[in-house]
PDB file of C-alpha atoms in Angstrom:
ATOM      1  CA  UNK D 907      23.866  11.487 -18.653  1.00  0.00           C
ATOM      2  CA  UNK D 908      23.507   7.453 -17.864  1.00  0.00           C
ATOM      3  CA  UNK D 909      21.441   8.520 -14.758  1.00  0.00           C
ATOM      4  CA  UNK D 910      19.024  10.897 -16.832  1.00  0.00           C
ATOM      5  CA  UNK D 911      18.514   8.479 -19.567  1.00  0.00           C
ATOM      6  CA  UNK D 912      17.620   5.919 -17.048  1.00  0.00           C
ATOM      7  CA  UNK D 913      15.539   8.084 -15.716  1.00  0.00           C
ATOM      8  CA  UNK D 914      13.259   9.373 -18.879  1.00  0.00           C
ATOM      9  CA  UNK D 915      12.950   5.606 -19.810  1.00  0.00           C
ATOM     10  CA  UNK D 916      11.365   4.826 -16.279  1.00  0.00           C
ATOM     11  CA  UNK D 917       9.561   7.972 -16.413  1.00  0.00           C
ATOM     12  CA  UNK D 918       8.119   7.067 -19.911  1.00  0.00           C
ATOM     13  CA  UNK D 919       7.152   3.254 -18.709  1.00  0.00           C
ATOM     14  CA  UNK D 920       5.358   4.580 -15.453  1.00  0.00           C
ATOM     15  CA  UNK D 921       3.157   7.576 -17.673  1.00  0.00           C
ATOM     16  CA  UNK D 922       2.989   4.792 -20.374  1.00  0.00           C
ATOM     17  CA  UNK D 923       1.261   2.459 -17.721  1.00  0.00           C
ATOM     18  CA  UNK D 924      -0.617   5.029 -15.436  1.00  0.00           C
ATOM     19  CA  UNK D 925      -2.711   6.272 -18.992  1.00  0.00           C
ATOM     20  CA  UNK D 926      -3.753   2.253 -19.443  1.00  0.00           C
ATOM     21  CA  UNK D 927      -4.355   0.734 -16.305  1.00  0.00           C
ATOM     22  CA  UNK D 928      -7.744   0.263 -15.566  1.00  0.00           C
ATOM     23  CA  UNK D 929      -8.669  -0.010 -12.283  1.00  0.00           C
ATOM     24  CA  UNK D 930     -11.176  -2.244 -10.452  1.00  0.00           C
ATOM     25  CA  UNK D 931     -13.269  -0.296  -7.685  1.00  0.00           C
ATOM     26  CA  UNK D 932     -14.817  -1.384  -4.528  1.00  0.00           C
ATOM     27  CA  UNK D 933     -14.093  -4.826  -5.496  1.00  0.00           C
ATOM     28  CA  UNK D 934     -13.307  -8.155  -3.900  1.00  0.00           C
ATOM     29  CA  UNK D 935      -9.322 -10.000  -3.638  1.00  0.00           C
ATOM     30  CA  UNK D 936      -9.272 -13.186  -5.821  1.00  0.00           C
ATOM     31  CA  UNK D 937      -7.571 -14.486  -3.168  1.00  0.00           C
ATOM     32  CA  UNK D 938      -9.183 -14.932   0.436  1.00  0.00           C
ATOM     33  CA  UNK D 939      -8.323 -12.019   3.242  1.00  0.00           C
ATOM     34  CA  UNK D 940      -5.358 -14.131   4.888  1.00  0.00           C
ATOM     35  CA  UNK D 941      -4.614 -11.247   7.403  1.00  0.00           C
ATOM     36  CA  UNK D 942      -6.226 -10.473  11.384  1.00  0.00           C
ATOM     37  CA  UNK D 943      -9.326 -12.680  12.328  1.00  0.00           C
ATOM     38  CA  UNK D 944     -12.722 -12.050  11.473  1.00  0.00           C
ATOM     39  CA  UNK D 945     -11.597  -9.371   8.329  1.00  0.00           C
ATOM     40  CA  UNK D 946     -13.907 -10.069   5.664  1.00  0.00           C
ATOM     41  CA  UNK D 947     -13.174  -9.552   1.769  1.00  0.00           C
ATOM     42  CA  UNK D 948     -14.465  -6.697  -0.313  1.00  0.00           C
ATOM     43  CA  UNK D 949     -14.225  -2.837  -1.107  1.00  0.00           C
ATOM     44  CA  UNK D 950     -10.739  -2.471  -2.457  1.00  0.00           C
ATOM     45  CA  UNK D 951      -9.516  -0.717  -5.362  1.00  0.00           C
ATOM     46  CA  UNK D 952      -7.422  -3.075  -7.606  1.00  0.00           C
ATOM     47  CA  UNK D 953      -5.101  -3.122 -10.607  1.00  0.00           C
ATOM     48  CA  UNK D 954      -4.794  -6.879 -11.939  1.00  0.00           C
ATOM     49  CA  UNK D 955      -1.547  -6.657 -15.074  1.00  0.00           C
ATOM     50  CA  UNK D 956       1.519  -8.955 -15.893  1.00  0.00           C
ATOM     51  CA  UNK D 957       0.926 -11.447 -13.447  1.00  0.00           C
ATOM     52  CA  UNK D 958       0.278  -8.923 -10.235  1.00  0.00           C
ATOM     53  CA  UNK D 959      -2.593  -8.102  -8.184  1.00  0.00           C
ATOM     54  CA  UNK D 960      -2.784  -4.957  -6.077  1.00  0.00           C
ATOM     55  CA  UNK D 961      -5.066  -3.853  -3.706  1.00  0.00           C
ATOM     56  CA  UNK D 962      -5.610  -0.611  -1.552  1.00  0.00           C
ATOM     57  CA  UNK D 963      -8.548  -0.290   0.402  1.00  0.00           C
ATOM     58  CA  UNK D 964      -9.396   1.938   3.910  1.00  0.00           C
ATOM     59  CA  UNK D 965     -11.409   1.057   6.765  1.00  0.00           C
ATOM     60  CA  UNK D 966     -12.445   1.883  10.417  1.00  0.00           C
ATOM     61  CA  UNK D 967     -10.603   0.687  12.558  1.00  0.00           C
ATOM     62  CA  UNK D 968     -11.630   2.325  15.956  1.00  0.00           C
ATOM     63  CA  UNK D 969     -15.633   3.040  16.033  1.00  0.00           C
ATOM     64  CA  UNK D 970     -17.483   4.183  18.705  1.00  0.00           C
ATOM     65  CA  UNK D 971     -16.569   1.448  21.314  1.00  0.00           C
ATOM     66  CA  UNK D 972     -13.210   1.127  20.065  1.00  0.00           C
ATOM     67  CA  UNK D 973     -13.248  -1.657  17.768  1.00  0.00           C
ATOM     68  CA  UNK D 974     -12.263  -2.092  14.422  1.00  0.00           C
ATOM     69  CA  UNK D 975     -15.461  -2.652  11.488  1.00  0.00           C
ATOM     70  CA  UNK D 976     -15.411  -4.518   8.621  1.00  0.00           C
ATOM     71  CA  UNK D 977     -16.659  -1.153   6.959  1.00  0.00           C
ATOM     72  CA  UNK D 978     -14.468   0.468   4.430  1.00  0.00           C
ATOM     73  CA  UNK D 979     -16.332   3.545   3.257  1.00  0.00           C
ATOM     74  CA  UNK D 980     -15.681   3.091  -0.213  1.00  0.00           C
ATOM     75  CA  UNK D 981     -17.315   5.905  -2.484  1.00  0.00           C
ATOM     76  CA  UNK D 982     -17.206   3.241  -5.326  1.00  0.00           C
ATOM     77  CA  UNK D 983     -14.623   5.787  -7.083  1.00  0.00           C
ATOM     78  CA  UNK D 984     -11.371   4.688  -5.574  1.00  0.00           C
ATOM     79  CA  UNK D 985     -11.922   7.255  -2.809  1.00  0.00           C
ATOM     80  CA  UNK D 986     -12.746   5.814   1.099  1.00  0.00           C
ATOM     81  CA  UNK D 987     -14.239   8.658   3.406  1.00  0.00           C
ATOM     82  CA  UNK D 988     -13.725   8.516   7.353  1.00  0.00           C
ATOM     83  CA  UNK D 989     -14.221  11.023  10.226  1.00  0.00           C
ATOM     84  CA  UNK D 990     -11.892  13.489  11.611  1.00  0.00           C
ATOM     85  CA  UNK D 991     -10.812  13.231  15.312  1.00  0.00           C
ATOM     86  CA  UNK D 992      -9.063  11.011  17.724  1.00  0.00           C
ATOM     87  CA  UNK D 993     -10.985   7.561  17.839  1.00  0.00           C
ATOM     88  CA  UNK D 994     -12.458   7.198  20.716  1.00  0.00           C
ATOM     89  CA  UNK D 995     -11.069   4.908  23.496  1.00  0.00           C
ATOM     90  CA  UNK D 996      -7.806   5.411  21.814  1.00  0.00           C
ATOM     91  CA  UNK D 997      -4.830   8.397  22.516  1.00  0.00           C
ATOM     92  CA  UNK D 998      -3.420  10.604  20.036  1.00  0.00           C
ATOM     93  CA  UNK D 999      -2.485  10.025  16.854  1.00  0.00           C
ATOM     94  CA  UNK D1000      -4.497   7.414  16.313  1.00  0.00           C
ATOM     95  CA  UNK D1001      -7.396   7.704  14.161  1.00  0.00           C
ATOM     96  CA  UNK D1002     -10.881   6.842  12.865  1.00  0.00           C
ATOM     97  CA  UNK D1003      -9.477   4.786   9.975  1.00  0.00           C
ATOM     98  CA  UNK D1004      -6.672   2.609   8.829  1.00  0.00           C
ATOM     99  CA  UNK D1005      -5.307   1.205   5.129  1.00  0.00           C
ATOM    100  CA  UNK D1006      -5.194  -2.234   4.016  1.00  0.00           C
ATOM    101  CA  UNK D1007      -2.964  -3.495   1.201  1.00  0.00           C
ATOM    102  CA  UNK D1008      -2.679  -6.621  -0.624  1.00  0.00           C
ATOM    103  CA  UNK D1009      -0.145  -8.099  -3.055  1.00  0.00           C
ATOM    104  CA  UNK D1010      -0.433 -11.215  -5.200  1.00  0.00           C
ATOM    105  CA  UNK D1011       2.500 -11.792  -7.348  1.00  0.00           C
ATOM    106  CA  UNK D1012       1.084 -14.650  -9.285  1.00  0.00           C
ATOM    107  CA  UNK D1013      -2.568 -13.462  -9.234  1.00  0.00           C
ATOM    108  CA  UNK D1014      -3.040 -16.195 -12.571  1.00  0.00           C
ATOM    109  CA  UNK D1015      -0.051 -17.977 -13.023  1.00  0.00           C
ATOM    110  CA  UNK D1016       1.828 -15.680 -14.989  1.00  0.00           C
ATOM    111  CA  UNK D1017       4.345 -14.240 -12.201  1.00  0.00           C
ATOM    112  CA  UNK D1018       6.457 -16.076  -8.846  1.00  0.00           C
ATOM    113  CA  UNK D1019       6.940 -15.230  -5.839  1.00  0.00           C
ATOM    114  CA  UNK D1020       7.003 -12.389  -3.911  1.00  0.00           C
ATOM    115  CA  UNK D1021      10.905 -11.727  -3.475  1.00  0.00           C
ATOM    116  CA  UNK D1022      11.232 -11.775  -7.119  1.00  0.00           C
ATOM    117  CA  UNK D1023      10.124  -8.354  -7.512  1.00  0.00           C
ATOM    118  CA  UNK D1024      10.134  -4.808  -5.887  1.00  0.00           C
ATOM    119  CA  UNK D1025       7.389  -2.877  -4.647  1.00  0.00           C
ATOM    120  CA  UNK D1026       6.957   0.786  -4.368  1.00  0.00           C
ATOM    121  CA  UNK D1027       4.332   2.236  -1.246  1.00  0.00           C
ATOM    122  CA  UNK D1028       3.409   5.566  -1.630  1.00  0.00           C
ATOM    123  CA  UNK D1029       2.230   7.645   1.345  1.00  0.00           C
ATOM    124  CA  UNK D1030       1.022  11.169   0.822  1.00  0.00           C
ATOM    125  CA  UNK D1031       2.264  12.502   4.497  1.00  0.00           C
ATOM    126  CA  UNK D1032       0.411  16.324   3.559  1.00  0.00           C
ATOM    127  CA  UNK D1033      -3.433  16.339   3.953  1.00  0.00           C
ATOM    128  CA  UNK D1034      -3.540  19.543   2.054  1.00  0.00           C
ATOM    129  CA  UNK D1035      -4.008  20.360  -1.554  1.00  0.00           C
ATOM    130  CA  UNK D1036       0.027  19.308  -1.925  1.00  0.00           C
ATOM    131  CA  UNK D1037       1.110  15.961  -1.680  1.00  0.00           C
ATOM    132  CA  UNK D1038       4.042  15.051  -0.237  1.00  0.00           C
ATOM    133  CA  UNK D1039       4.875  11.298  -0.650  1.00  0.00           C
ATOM    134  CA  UNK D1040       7.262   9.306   1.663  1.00  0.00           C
ATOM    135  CA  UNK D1041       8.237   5.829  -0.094  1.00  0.00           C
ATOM    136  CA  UNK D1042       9.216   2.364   0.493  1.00  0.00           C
ATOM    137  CA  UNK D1043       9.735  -1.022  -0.714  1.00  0.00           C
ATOM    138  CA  UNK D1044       7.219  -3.167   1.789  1.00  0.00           C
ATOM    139  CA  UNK D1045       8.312  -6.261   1.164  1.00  0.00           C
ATOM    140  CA  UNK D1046      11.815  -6.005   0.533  1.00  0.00           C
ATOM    141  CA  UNK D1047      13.366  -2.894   2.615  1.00  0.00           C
ATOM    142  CA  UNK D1048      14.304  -2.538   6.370  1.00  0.00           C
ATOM    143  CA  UNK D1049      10.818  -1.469   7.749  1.00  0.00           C
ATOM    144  CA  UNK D1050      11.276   2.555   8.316  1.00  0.00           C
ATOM    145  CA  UNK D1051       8.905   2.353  11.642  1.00  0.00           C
ATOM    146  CA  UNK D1052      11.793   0.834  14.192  1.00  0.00           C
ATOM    147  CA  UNK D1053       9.342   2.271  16.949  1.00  0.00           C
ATOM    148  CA  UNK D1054       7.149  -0.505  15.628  1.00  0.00           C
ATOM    149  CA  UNK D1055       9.007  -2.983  17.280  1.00  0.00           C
ATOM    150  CA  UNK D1056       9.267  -5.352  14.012  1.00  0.00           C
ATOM    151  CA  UNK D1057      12.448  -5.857  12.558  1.00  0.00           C
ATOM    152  CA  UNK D1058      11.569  -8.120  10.065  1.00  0.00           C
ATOM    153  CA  UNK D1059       7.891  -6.965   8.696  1.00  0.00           C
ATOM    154  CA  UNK D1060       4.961  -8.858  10.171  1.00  0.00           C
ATOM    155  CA  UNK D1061       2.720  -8.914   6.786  1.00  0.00           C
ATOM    156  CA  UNK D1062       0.549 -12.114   6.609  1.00  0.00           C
ATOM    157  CA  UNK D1063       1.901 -14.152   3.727  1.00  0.00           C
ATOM    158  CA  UNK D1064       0.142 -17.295   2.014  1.00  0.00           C
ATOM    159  CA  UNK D1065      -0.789 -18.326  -1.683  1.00  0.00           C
ATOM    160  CA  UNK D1066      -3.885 -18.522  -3.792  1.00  0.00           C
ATOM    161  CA  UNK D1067      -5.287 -20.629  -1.803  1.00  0.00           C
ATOM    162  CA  UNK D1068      -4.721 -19.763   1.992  1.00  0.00           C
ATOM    163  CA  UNK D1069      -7.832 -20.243   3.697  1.00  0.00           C
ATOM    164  CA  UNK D1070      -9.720 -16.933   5.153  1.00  0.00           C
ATOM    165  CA  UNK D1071      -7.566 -14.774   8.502  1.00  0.00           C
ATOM    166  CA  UNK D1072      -4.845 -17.988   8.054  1.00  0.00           C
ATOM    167  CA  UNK D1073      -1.881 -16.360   6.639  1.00  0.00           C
ATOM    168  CA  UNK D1074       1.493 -16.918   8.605  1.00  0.00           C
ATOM    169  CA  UNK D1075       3.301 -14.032  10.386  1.00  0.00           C
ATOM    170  CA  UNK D1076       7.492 -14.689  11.254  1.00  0.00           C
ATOM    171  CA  UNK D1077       8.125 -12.562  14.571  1.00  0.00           C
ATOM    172  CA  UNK D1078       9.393  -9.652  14.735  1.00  0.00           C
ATOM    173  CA  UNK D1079      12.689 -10.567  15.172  1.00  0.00           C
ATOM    174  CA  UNK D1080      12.673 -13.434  13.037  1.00  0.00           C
ATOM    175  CA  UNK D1081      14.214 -12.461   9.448  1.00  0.00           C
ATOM    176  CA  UNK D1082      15.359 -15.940   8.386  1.00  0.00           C
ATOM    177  CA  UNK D1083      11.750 -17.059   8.741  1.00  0.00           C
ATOM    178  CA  UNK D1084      10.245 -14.122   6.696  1.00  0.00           C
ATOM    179  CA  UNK D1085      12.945 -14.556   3.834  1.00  0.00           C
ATOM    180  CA  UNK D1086      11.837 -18.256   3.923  1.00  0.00           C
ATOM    181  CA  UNK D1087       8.232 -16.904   3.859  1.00  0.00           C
ATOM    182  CA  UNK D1088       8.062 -14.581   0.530  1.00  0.00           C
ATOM    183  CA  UNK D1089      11.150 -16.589  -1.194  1.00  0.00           C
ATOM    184  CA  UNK D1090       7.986 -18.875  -1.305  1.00  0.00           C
ATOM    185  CA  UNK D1091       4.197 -17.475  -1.014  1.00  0.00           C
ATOM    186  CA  UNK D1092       2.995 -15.320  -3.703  1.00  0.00           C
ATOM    187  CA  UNK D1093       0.733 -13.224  -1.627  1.00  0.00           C
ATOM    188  CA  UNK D1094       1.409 -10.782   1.658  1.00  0.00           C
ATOM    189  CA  UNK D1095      -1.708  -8.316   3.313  1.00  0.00           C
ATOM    190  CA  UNK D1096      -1.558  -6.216   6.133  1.00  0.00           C
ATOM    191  CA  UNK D1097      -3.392  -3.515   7.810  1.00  0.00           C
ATOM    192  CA  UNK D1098      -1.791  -0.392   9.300  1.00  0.00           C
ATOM    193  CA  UNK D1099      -2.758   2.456  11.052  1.00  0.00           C
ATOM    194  CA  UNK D1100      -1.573   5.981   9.092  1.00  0.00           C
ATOM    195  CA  UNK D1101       0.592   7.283  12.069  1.00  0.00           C
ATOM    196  CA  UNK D1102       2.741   4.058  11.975  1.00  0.00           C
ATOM    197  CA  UNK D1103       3.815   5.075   8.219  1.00  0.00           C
ATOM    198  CA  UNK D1104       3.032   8.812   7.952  1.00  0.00           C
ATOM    199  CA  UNK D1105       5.484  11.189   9.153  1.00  0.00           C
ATOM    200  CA  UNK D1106       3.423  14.078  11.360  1.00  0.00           C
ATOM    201  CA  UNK D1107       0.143  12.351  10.845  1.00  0.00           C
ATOM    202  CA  UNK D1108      -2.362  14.217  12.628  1.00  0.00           C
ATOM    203  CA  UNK D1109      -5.469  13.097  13.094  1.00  0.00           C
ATOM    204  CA  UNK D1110      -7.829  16.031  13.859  1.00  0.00           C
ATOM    205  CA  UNK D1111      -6.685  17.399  10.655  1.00  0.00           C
ATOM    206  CA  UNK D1112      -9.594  17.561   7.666  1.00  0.00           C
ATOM    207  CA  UNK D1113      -7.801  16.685   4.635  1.00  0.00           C
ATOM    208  CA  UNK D1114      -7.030  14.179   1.814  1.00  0.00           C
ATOM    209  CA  UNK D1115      -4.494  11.248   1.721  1.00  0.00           C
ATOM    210  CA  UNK D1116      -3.619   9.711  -1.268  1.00  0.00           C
ATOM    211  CA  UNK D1117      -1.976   6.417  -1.069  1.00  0.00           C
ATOM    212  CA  UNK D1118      -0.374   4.083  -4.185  1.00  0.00           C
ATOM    213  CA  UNK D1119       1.069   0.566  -4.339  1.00  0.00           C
ATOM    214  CA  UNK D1120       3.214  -0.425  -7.159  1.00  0.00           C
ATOM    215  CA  UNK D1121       5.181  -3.005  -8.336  1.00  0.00           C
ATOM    216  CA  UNK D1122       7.961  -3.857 -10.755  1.00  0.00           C
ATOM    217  CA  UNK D1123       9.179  -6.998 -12.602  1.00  0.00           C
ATOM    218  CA  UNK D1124      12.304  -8.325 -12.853  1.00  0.00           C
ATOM    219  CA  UNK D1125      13.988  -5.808 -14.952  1.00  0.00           C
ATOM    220  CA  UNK D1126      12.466  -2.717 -12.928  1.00  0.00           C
ATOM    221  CA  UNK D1127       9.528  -1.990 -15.330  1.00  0.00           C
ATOM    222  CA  UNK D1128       6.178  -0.905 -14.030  1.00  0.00           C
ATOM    223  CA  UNK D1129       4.226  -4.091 -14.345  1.00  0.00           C
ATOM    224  CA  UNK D1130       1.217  -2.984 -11.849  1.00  0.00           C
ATOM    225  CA  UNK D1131      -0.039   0.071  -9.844  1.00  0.00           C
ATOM    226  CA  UNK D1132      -3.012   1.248  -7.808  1.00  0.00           C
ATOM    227  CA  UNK D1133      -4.051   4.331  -5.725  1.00  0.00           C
ATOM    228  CA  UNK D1134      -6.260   5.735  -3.220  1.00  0.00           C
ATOM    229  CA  UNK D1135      -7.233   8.789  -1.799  1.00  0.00           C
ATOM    230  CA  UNK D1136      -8.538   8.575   2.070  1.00  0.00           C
ATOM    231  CA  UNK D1137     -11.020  11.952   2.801  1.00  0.00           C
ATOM    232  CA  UNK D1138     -10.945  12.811   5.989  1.00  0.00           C
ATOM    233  CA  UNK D1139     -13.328  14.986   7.629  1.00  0.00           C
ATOM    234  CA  UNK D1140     -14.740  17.690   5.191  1.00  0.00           C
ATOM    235  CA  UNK D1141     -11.059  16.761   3.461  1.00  0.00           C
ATOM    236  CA  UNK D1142      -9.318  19.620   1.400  1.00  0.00           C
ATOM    237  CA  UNK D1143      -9.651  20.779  -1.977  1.00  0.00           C
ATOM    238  CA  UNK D1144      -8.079  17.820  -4.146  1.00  0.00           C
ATOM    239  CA  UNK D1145      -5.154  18.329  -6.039  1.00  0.00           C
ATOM    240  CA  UNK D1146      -6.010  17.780  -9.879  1.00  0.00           C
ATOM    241  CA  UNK D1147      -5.138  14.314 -11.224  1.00  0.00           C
ATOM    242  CA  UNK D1148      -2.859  15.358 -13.941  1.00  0.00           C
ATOM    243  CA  UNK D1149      -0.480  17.638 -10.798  1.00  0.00           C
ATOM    244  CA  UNK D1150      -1.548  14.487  -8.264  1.00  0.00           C
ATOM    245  CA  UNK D1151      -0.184  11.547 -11.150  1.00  0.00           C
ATOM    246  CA  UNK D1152       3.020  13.936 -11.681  1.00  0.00           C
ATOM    247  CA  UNK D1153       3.960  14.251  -8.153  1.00  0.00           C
ATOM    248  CA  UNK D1154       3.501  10.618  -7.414  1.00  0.00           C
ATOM    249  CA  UNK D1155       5.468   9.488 -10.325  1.00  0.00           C
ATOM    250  CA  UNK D1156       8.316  11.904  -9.278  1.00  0.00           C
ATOM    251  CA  UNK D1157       8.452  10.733  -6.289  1.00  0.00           C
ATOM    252  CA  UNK D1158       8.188   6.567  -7.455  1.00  0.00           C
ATOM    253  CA  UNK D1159      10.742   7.885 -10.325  1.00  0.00           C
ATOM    254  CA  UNK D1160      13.101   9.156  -7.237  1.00  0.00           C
ATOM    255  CA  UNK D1161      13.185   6.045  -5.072  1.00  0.00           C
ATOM    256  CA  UNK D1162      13.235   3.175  -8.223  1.00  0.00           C
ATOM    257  CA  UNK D1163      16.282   4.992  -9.570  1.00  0.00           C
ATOM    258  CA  UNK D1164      17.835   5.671  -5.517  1.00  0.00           C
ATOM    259  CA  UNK D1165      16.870   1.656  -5.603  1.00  0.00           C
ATOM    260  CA  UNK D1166      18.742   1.068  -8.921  1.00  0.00           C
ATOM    261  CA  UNK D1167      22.161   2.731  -8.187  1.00  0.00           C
ATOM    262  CA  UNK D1168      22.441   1.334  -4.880  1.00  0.00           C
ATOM    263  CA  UNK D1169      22.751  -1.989  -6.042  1.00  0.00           C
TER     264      UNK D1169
END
């Protein structure tokens, strides 16, 4: 009974926020791009609430010579459309396009630092109608991509004012630094390509991706969230938003309260 009540109250909080948020499309980071070299601001989709900024955007990253495009595709609608296939100079499964995700935990001075809160990542790993949505914490968990190499995540992590591309990475195998790093920065990017984090991802596959960020304050709550949804190819007939929102929240409602218990 505990566990059920638990659950209805997060359940109520997340519905409670999805129906209010308002989200900012195609839209600049108040903060400067700290991640890469050379990647230039613009074109994400944004929630700004209790403190928190979170963006989502997508982008090419291989184009026809292989290199990756400050070009993001946005459809101005919180939907980013790319081209089916392999990219070219590149093996299988990588493709066309890649996501990009920002958090700011203390967007205007209302919130701390990063470690102070959980996050939720949602990846919809079934480019048909159905989503399917593998989660994780990516600031806070064991990264789930060992093949990766990284043991302790490689995110670029600064504050407010970080100048552009100059956000500090800790190596890979360098936890101690990276606990230092968001026990004391407020903001962490990165860009990854969808096979690293989607289970099967195949990239000659038409379809439709949809892809949230959340994150919670100190006593669990739902104090931000945004979504995408990548199209790729002639993409798939999209699943309607009130079926989309209930699948997503299941599955954020699954891994808060897995999160919860475990402690």
């Amino acid at each position: 009974m505990k566990k059920l009540k638990i659950a209805a109250l997060l359940l109520g909080s997340m519905l409670s926020a999805s129906a209010s948020a308002t989200l900012l499309y195609d839209t600049n980071l108040t903060s400067n791009v700290i991640m890469g070299s050379g990647i230039s601001n613009g074109g994400f989709t944004v929630d700004q609430a209790n403190g928190f900024e979170l963006g989502l955007r997508g982008k090419i990253r291989h184009n026809a010579t292989g290199a990756a495009e400050n070009t993001f595709n946005s459809n101005g609608d919180g939907t980013y459309s790319f081209d089916v296939g392999v990219a070219p100079t590149q093996s299988s499964p990588t493709g066309v396009w890649s996501f990009e995700w920002s958090i700011n935990s203390n967007f205007d001075g209302n919130g701390g630092f990063l470690n102070g809160y959980t996050y939720i990542l949602g990846l919809d790993t079934d480019p048909s109608a159905t989503a399917a949505f593998f989660t994780f914490d990516p600031i806070n968990d064991v990264n789930p991509n060992p093949s990766s190499g990284v043991v302790a995540w490689d995110h670029s992590i600064g504050n407010n004012t970080t100048a552009q591309s100059a956000g500090v990475e800790s190596a890979s195998n360098d936890a101690a630094t990276y606990a230092g790093l968001i026990s004391s920065n407020n903001v962490a990017q990165n860009s990854w390509k969808p096979h690293w984090y989607i289970p099967g991802f195949d990239p000659t596959v038409d379809g439709i991706y949809d892809i949230s960020l959340s994150a919670f304050d100190a006593n669990g709550g739902l104090a931000a969230s945004t979504s995408i949804q990548i199209i790729v190819g002639a993409g798939a007939t999209a699943v309607p938003e009130p079926q989309t929102m209930a699948l997503l929240l299941t599955g954020l409602l699954g891994f808060a309260a897995r999160k919860k218990f475990a402690k």
